[in-house]
Amino acid sequence: MTSAPAVPTEQLAGWRLVDERVDTPFDIKLITVTAHTNVYEDAELSAAIQDSTGIEGPGRFFLTSHVVLKPQPPTSEALRRLVTDRVARDFAHQLRDRGFTRVEETGRRAFSVSGADARLVSYESTYAFGTITLDVQGWLAVWQVGGDFLLAGGAYPTSVRNAASEETAEAVQALLHPSEFRDELFSLVRAVEPP
């Protein structure tokens, strides 16, 4: 049985586990793909947005996943690209399932996680709630440990795209700190350890 990657407890201060699941994120001929995923949310940001607007809004989320391929194929760059492509597509679907719209992959680059060479995929999207629409940035890192793959990433609001009033837009914008959110997300990603 697979288990989710570990994240040091002190790194998760302020985050709460909201979903834990084992599923098959994609299929590869003759290979069974199993992923154990944990999803965490920053309830404080969501509560602050609700206090500011009276409308339940989005917070930030962070996820980790351990992807196991059985039987385990030989390690190769082609396999790494295939898994990265499939999980990147699955992450975009997860964003849509969480209510994000206009989800678009905006880039890929190298990213170091505990000395491992990860691929970092970036996304942009929007999230509408009540009379407010937020711009959202998402990131997903994918790296190989032994024959398994680890994933970690998340999304956070970056700015108010539109709101019913300037007052509401300013109140919500004051709660958004995209550089800090990105730095914290990257710190969480880099803290992920194999199960």
Coordinates of N, CA and C in Angstrom, one line a residue:
M1 N 0.8 -1.2 0.0 CA 0.0 0.0 0.0 C 0.9 1.2 0.0
T2 N 0.6 2.2 -0.8 CA 1.3 3.4 -0.9 C 0.9 4.4 0.2
S3 N 1.7 5.3 0.6 CA 1.3 6.3 1.5 C 1.8 7.7 1.0
A4 N 1.2 8.7 1.5 CA 1.5 10.1 1.0 C 2.9 10.5 1.5
P5 N 3.5 11.4 0.8 CA 4.8 11.9 1.2 C 4.6 12.6 2.6
A6 N 5.7 12.6 3.3 CA 5.7 13.3 4.6 C 6.1 14.7 4.5
V7 N 5.5 15.5 5.4 CA 5.8 17.0 5.5 C 6.0 17.2 7.0
P8 N 7.1 17.9 7.4 CA 7.4 18.1 8.8 C 6.2 18.9 9.4
T9 N 5.7 18.5 10.6 CA 4.6 19.1 11.2 C 4.7 20.6 11.4
E10 N 5.9 21.1 11.7 CA 6.1 22.5 11.9 C 5.9 23.3 10.6
Q11 N 6.2 22.7 9.5 CA 5.9 23.4 8.2 C 4.4 23.5 7.9
L12 N 3.6 22.7 8.5 CA 2.2 22.7 8.2 C 1.4 23.5 9.3
A13 N 2.1 24.3 10.1 CA 1.4 25.1 11.0 C 0.4 26.1 10.3
G14 N -0.8 26.1 10.6 CA -1.8 27.0 10.0 C -2.5 26.3 8.8
W15 N -2.1 25.1 8.5 CA -2.7 24.3 7.4 C -3.5 23.2 8.0
R16 N -4.6 22.8 7.4 CA -5.4 21.7 7.9 C -5.6 20.7 6.8
L17 N -5.5 19.4 7.1 CA -5.7 18.3 6.2 C -7.2 18.2 5.9
V18 N -7.6 18.4 4.6 CA -9.0 18.4 4.2 C -9.4 17.2 3.3
D19 N -8.4 16.5 2.8 CA -8.7 15.4 1.9 C -7.5 14.4 1.9
E20 N -7.8 13.2 2.0 CA -6.7 12.1 1.9 C -7.3 11.0 1.0
R21 N -6.7 10.7 -0.1 CA -7.3 9.7 -1.0 C -6.2 8.9 -1.7
V22 N -6.7 7.7 -2.1 CA -5.8 6.9 -3.0 C -6.6 6.7 -4.3
D23 N -6.0 7.0 -5.4 CA -6.7 6.8 -6.7 C -5.8 6.5 -7.8
T24 N -6.3 6.4 -9.0 CA -5.5 6.2 -10.2 C -5.6 7.4 -11.0
P25 N -4.6 8.3 -11.0 CA -4.7 9.6 -11.7 C -4.6 9.5 -13.2
F26 N -4.0 8.4 -13.7 CA -4.0 8.2 -15.1 C -3.6 6.8 -15.4
D27 N -3.7 6.4 -16.7 CA -3.4 5.0 -17.0 C -2.2 5.0 -18.0
I28 N -1.4 4.0 -17.9 CA -0.3 3.7 -18.8 C -0.5 2.2 -19.2
K29 N -0.4 1.9 -20.5 CA -0.6 0.5 -20.9 C 0.3 -0.5 -20.0
L30 N -0.4 -1.5 -19.6 CA 0.2 -2.6 -18.8 C 0.8 -2.2 -17.5
I31 N 0.6 -1.0 -17.0 CA 1.2 -0.5 -15.8 C 0.0 0.1 -14.9
T32 N 0.0 -0.3 -13.7 CA -1.0 0.2 -12.7 C -0.4 1.4 -12.1
V33 N -1.1 2.5 -12.1 CA -0.6 3.8 -11.5 C -1.5 4.1 -10.2
T34 N -0.9 4.2 -9.1 CA -1.6 4.5 -7.8 C -1.0 5.7 -7.2
A35 N -1.9 6.6 -6.8 CA -1.4 7.8 -6.1 C -2.1 8.0 -4.7
H36 N -1.3 8.2 -3.7 CA -1.8 8.5 -2.4 C -1.6 10.0 -2.2
T37 N -2.7 10.8 -2.1 CA -2.6 12.2 -2.1 C -3.2 12.8 -0.8
N38 N -2.6 13.8 -0.2 CA -3.1 14.6 0.9 C -3.2 16.0 0.4
V39 N -4.4 16.6 0.8 CA -4.6 18.0 0.4 C -4.9 18.8 1.7
Y40 N -4.2 19.9 1.8 CA -4.3 20.8 3.0 C -4.8 22.2 2.5
E41 N -5.5 22.9 3.4 CA -6.0 24.2 3.1 C -5.6 25.2 4.2
D42 N -5.4 26.4 3.8 CA -5.1 27.5 4.7 C -6.5 28.1 5.1
A43 N -7.1 27.6 6.2 CA -8.4 28.1 6.5 C -8.4 29.6 7.0
E44 N -7.3 30.1 7.4 CA -7.2 31.4 7.9 C -7.5 32.4 6.8
L45 N -6.9 32.2 5.6 CA -7.2 33.2 4.5 C -8.6 33.1 4.1
S46 N -9.2 31.9 4.0 CA -10.6 31.8 3.6 C -11.5 32.5 4.6
A47 N -11.2 32.3 5.9 CA -12.0 33.0 6.9 C -11.8 34.5 6.8
A48 N -10.6 35.0 6.6 CA -10.4 36.4 6.5 C -11.1 37.0 5.3
I49 N -11.2 36.3 4.2 CA -11.9 36.8 3.0 C -13.4 36.8 3.4
Q50 N -13.9 35.8 4.0 CA -15.3 35.8 4.4 C -15.6 36.9 5.4
D51 N -14.8 37.1 6.4 CA -15.0 38.2 7.3 C -15.0 39.6 6.6
S52 N -14.2 39.7 5.6 CA -14.0 41.0 4.9 C -15.2 41.3 3.9
T53 N -15.7 40.2 3.3 CA -16.7 40.4 2.3 C -18.1 39.8 2.6
G54 N -18.2 39.0 3.7 CA -19.5 38.3 4.0 C -19.8 37.2 3.1
I55 N -18.8 36.8 2.2 CA -19.0 35.8 1.2 C -17.9 34.7 1.4
E56 N -18.3 33.4 1.4 CA -17.3 32.4 1.6 C -16.5 32.4 0.4
G57 N -15.2 32.6 0.5 CA -14.2 32.6 -0.6 C -13.1 31.6 -0.5
P58 N -12.3 31.6 -1.5 CA -11.2 30.6 -1.5 C -10.0 31.0 -0.6
G59 N -9.3 30.0 -0.1 CA -8.1 30.2 0.6 C -7.0 29.7 -0.3
R60 N -5.9 29.2 0.3 CA -4.9 28.6 -0.4 C -5.0 27.1 -0.2
F61 N -4.4 26.3 -1.1 CA -4.3 24.9 -0.8 C -2.9 24.4 -1.2
F62 N -2.6 23.3 -0.6 CA -1.3 22.6 -0.8 C -1.5 21.1 -0.9
L63 N -0.9 20.4 -1.8 CA -1.1 19.0 -1.9 C 0.2 18.3 -2.0
T64 N 0.2 17.0 -1.6 CA 1.4 16.1 -1.8 C 0.8 14.8 -2.3
S65 N 1.6 14.2 -3.1 CA 1.2 12.9 -3.7 C 2.4 12.0 -3.9
H66 N 2.2 10.7 -3.7 CA 3.2 9.7 -3.9 C 2.6 8.8 -5.0
V67 N 3.2 8.8 -6.2 CA 2.7 8.0 -7.3 C 3.6 6.8 -7.5
V68 N 3.0 5.6 -7.5 CA 3.7 4.4 -7.6 C 3.2 3.7 -8.9
L69 N 4.2 3.2 -9.7 CA 3.9 2.5 -11.0 C 4.3 1.0 -10.7
K70 N 3.3 0.1 -11.0 CA 3.5 -1.3 -10.9 C 3.1 -2.0 -12.1
P71 N 3.9 -2.9 -12.7 CA 5.3 -3.2 -12.3 C 6.1 -1.9 -12.6
Q72 N 7.2 -1.7 -11.8 CA 8.0 -0.5 -12.0 C 8.8 -0.6 -13.2
P73 N 8.6 0.3 -14.2 CA 9.4 0.4 -15.4 C 10.8 0.9 -15.1
P74 N 11.7 0.7 -16.0 CA 13.1 1.2 -15.9 C 13.0 2.8 -15.9
T75 N 13.8 3.4 -15.0 CA 13.9 4.8 -15.0 C 14.5 5.4 -16.3
S76 N 13.8 6.4 -16.9 CA 14.3 7.0 -18.1 C 13.7 8.4 -18.2
E77 N 14.3 9.2 -19.0 CA 13.8 10.6 -19.2 C 12.5 10.5 -19.9
A78 N 12.2 9.6 -20.8 CA 10.9 9.5 -21.4 C 9.8 9.2 -20.4
L79 N 10.1 8.3 -19.5 CA 9.1 8.0 -18.4 C 8.9 9.2 -17.6
R80 N 9.9 9.9 -17.2 CA 9.8 11.1 -16.4 C 8.9 12.2 -17.1
R81 N 9.1 12.4 -18.4 CA 8.3 13.3 -19.2 C 6.9 12.9 -19.3
L82 N 6.7 11.6 -19.5 CA 5.3 11.0 -19.6 C 4.6 11.2 -18.3
V83 N 5.2 10.9 -17.1 CA 4.5 11.1 -15.8 C 4.3 12.5 -15.6
T84 N 5.3 13.4 -15.8 CA 5.1 14.8 -15.6 C 3.9 15.4 -16.5
D85 N 3.8 15.0 -17.7 CA 2.7 15.4 -18.6 C 1.4 15.0 -18.0
R86 N 1.3 13.7 -17.6 CA 0.0 13.2 -17.2 C -0.4 13.8 -15.8
V87 N 0.5 14.0 -14.9 CA 0.1 14.6 -13.6 C -0.1 16.1 -13.7
A88 N 0.6 16.7 -14.7 CA 0.3 18.2 -14.9 C -1.1 18.3 -15.4
R89 N -1.5 17.5 -16.3 CA -2.9 17.5 -16.9 C -3.9 17.2 -15.8
D90 N -3.6 16.2 -14.9 CA -4.5 15.9 -13.8 C -4.6 17.0 -12.8
F91 N -3.5 17.7 -12.5 CA -3.5 18.9 -11.6 C -4.4 20.0 -12.2
A92 N -4.4 20.2 -13.5 CA -5.3 21.2 -14.1 C -6.7 20.8 -13.9
H93 N -7.0 19.5 -14.0 CA -8.4 19.0 -13.8 C -8.8 19.2 -12.3
Q94 N -7.8 19.0 -11.4 CA -8.1 19.2 -10.0 C -8.4 20.6 -9.7
L95 N -7.7 21.6 -10.3 CA -8.0 23.0 -10.2 C -9.5 23.3 -10.6
R96 N -9.8 22.7 -11.8 CA -11.2 22.9 -12.3 C -12.2 22.3 -11.3
D97 N -11.9 21.2 -10.8 CA -12.8 20.5 -9.8 C -13.0 21.3 -8.5
R98 N -12.0 22.1 -8.2 CA -12.1 23.0 -7.0 C -12.8 24.3 -7.3
G99 N -13.2 24.5 -8.6 CA -14.0 25.7 -8.9 C -13.2 26.8 -9.7
F100 N -11.9 26.5 -10.0 CA -11.1 27.4 -10.7 C -11.5 27.4 -12.2
T101 N -11.5 28.5 -12.9 CA -11.8 28.6 -14.3 C -10.7 29.2 -15.0
R102 N -10.7 29.1 -16.4 CA -9.7 29.6 -17.2 C -8.3 29.1 -16.8
V103 N -8.3 27.8 -16.5 CA -7.0 27.2 -16.0 C -6.1 27.0 -17.2
E104 N -4.9 27.5 -17.1 CA -3.9 27.5 -18.2 C -2.5 27.2 -17.7
E105 N -1.9 26.2 -18.3 CA -0.5 25.9 -18.0 C 0.3 27.0 -18.6
T106 N 1.2 27.7 -17.8 CA 1.9 28.8 -18.3 C 3.4 28.6 -18.4
G107 N 3.9 27.5 -18.0 CA 5.4 27.2 -18.1 C 5.9 26.0 -17.4
R108 N 7.1 25.6 -17.7 CA 7.8 24.5 -17.0 C 9.2 24.9 -16.8
R109 N 9.8 24.5 -15.7 CA 11.2 24.8 -15.5 C 11.8 23.8 -14.5
A110 N 13.1 23.8 -14.4 CA 13.8 22.9 -13.4 C 13.6 23.6 -12.0
F111 N 13.5 22.7 -11.0 CA 13.3 23.1 -9.6 C 14.0 22.1 -8.7
S112 N 14.7 22.5 -7.8 CA 15.4 21.5 -6.9 C 14.6 21.2 -5.6
V113 N 14.4 19.9 -5.4 CA 13.7 19.5 -4.1 C 14.6 18.5 -3.5
S114 N 15.2 18.9 -2.3 CA 16.1 18.0 -1.5 C 17.1 17.3 -2.4
G115 N 17.7 18.1 -3.3 CA 18.8 17.6 -4.2 C 18.3 16.9 -5.4
A116 N 17.0 16.6 -5.5 CA 16.4 16.0 -6.7 C 16.1 17.0 -7.7
D117 N 16.2 16.6 -9.0 CA 15.9 17.5 -10.1 C 14.4 17.3 -10.4
A118 N 13.6 18.3 -10.0 CA 12.2 18.3 -10.2 C 11.8 19.1 -11.4
R119 N 10.7 18.9 -12.0 CA 10.1 19.7 -13.0 C 9.0 20.5 -12.3
L120 N 9.0 21.8 -12.5 CA 8.0 22.7 -11.9 C 7.1 23.3 -13.0
V121 N 5.8 23.0 -12.8 CA 4.8 23.4 -13.8 C 4.0 24.6 -13.2
S122 N 3.8 25.7 -13.9 CA 3.1 26.8 -13.4 C 1.7 26.9 -14.2
Y123 N 0.8 27.5 -13.4 CA -0.6 27.6 -13.9 C -1.1 29.0 -13.6
E124 N -2.0 29.5 -14.4 CA -2.8 30.7 -14.1 C -4.2 30.3 -14.2
S125 N -5.1 30.9 -13.4 CA -6.5 30.7 -13.5 C -7.3 31.8 -12.8
T126 N -8.6 31.7 -12.7 CA -9.4 32.6 -12.0 C -10.3 31.8 -11.1
Y127 N -10.9 32.5 -10.1 CA -11.8 31.9 -9.2 C -12.9 33.0 -8.9
A128 N -14.1 32.7 -9.2 CA -15.2 33.6 -8.9 C -16.1 33.1 -7.8
F129 N -16.4 34.0 -6.9 CA -17.3 33.7 -5.8 C -18.1 35.0 -5.5
G130 N -19.4 34.8 -5.3 CA -20.2 36.0 -5.1 C -20.0 37.0 -6.3
T131 N -19.7 38.2 -5.9 CA -19.5 39.2 -7.0 C -18.0 39.5 -7.2
I132 N -17.2 38.6 -6.7 CA -15.7 38.8 -6.8 C -15.1 37.8 -7.7
T133 N -14.1 38.2 -8.5 CA -13.3 37.2 -9.3 C -11.8 37.5 -8.9
L134 N -11.1 36.4 -8.6 CA -9.7 36.6 -8.2 C -8.8 35.9 -9.3
D135 N -7.7 36.5 -9.5 CA -6.6 35.8 -10.3 C -5.9 34.8 -9.4
V136 N -5.5 33.7 -9.9 CA -4.9 32.6 -9.1 C -3.7 32.1 -9.8
Q137 N -2.6 31.8 -9.0 CA -1.4 31.2 -9.5 C -1.3 29.8 -8.9
G138 N -0.9 28.8 -9.7 CA -0.8 27.5 -9.2 C 0.6 26.9 -9.6
W139 N 1.1 26.0 -8.8 CA 2.4 25.4 -9.1 C 2.3 23.9 -8.8
L140 N 3.0 23.1 -9.6 CA 3.1 21.7 -9.3 C 4.6 21.2 -9.6
A141 N 5.2 20.6 -8.6 CA 6.6 20.1 -8.7 C 6.4 18.5 -8.8
V142 N 7.2 17.9 -9.7 CA 7.2 16.5 -10.0 C 8.6 16.0 -10.0
W143 N 8.9 15.0 -9.1 CA 10.3 14.5 -9.1 C 10.3 13.0 -8.8
Q144 N 11.4 12.4 -9.2 CA 11.4 10.9 -9.0 C 12.4 10.6 -7.9
V145 N 11.9 9.6 -7.0 CA 12.7 9.1 -5.9 C 12.7 7.6 -6.1
G146 N 13.8 7.0 -6.4 CA 13.8 5.6 -6.7 C 13.0 5.4 -8.0
G147 N 12.1 4.5 -7.9 CA 11.2 4.3 -9.1 C 9.9 5.0 -9.0
D148 N 9.7 5.6 -7.8 CA 8.4 6.3 -7.6 C 8.5 7.8 -7.9
F149 N 7.3 8.4 -8.0 CA 7.3 9.9 -8.2 C 6.6 10.6 -7.1
L150 N 7.1 11.7 -6.7 CA 6.5 12.6 -5.7 C 6.0 13.8 -6.4
L151 N 4.9 14.3 -5.9 CA 4.3 15.5 -6.4 C 4.0 16.4 -5.2
A152 N 4.2 17.7 -5.4 CA 3.8 18.7 -4.4 C 3.5 20.0 -5.1
G153 N 2.4 20.6 -4.6 CA 2.1 21.9 -5.2 C 0.9 22.5 -4.6
G154 N 0.3 23.5 -5.2 CA -0.9 24.1 -4.7 C -1.2 25.4 -5.5
A155 N -2.1 26.2 -4.9 CA -2.5 27.4 -5.6 C -2.9 28.4 -4.6
Y156 N -2.9 29.7 -5.0 CA -3.2 30.8 -4.1 C -3.7 32.0 -4.9
P157 N -4.6 32.8 -4.3 CA -5.0 34.0 -5.1 C -3.9 35.0 -5.1
T158 N -3.8 35.7 -6.2 CA -2.8 36.8 -6.4 C -3.3 38.2 -6.4
S159 N -4.5 38.4 -7.0 CA -5.1 39.7 -7.1 C -6.6 39.6 -7.3
V160 N -7.2 40.8 -7.1 CA -8.7 40.9 -7.4 C -8.8 41.3 -8.9
R161 N -9.4 40.5 -9.7 CA -9.7 40.8 -11.1 C -10.8 41.8 -11.2
N162 N -11.9 41.5 -10.5 CA -13.0 42.4 -10.4 C -13.9 42.1 -9.2
A163 N -14.6 43.2 -8.8 CA -15.5 43.1 -7.6 C -16.6 44.1 -7.8
A164 N -17.7 43.8 -7.0 CA -18.9 44.7 -7.2 C -18.6 46.1 -6.8
S165 N -17.6 46.3 -5.8 CA -17.3 47.7 -5.4 C -15.8 47.8 -5.2
E166 N -15.3 49.0 -5.3 CA -13.9 49.3 -5.1 C -13.5 49.0 -3.6
E167 N -14.4 49.3 -2.7 CA -14.2 49.0 -1.3 C -14.0 47.5 -1.1
T168 N -14.8 46.7 -1.7 CA -14.6 45.2 -1.6 C -13.3 44.8 -2.2
A169 N -13.0 45.3 -3.4 CA -11.8 44.9 -4.0 C -10.6 45.3 -3.2
E170 N -10.6 46.5 -2.6 CA -9.4 46.9 -1.8 C -9.3 46.0 -0.5
A171 N -10.5 45.7 0.1 CA -10.5 44.9 1.3 C -9.9 43.5 1.1
V172 N -10.3 42.9 0.0 CA -9.8 41.6 -0.4 C -8.3 41.6 -0.8
Q173 N -8.0 42.6 -1.6 CA -6.6 42.8 -2.1 C -5.6 42.9 -0.9
A174 N -6.1 43.6 0.2 CA -5.2 43.8 1.3 C -4.9 42.5 2.0
L175 N -5.7 41.4 1.8 CA -5.4 40.1 2.4 C -4.5 39.2 1.5
L176 N -4.2 39.7 0.3 CA -3.5 38.8 -0.6 C -2.0 39.3 -0.7
H177 N -1.1 38.3 -0.5 CA 0.3 38.6 -0.5 C 1.0 37.5 -1.3
P178 N 0.8 37.7 -2.7 CA 1.3 36.6 -3.6 C 2.7 36.2 -3.5
S179 N 3.6 37.1 -3.2 CA 5.0 36.8 -3.1 C 5.3 35.9 -1.9
E180 N 4.6 36.3 -0.8 CA 4.7 35.5 0.5 C 4.1 34.1 0.3
F181 N 2.9 34.1 -0.4 CA 2.2 32.8 -0.6 C 3.1 31.9 -1.5
R182 N 3.7 32.4 -2.5 CA 4.6 31.6 -3.4 C 5.8 31.1 -2.6
D183 N 6.4 32.0 -1.8 CA 7.6 31.5 -1.0 C 7.2 30.4 -0.1
E184 N 6.0 30.6 0.6 CA 5.6 29.6 1.6 C 5.3 28.3 0.8
L185 N 4.6 28.3 -0.3 CA 4.3 27.1 -1.1 C 5.6 26.4 -1.5
F186 N 6.6 27.2 -2.0 CA 7.8 26.6 -2.4 C 8.6 26.0 -1.2
S187 N 8.5 26.6 -0.1 CA 9.1 26.1 1.1 C 8.4 24.7 1.5
L188 N 7.1 24.7 1.4 CA 6.4 23.4 1.7 C 6.8 22.3 0.7
V189 N 6.9 22.7 -0.6 CA 7.3 21.7 -1.6 C 8.6 21.2 -1.3
R190 N 9.6 22.1 -0.9 CA 10.9 21.6 -0.7 C 11.1 20.8 0.6
A191 N 10.1 20.9 1.5 CA 10.1 20.2 2.8 C 9.5 18.7 2.6
V192 N 8.9 18.4 1.5 CA 8.3 17.1 1.3 C 9.4 16.0 1.3
E193 N 9.1 15.0 2.0 CA 10.0 13.8 2.1 C 9.3 12.6 1.6
P194 N 10.1 11.6 1.1 CA 9.4 10.3 0.7 C 8.8 9.7 1.9
P195 N 7.7 8.9 1.6 CA 7.0 8.2 2.7 C 7.9 7.2 3.4

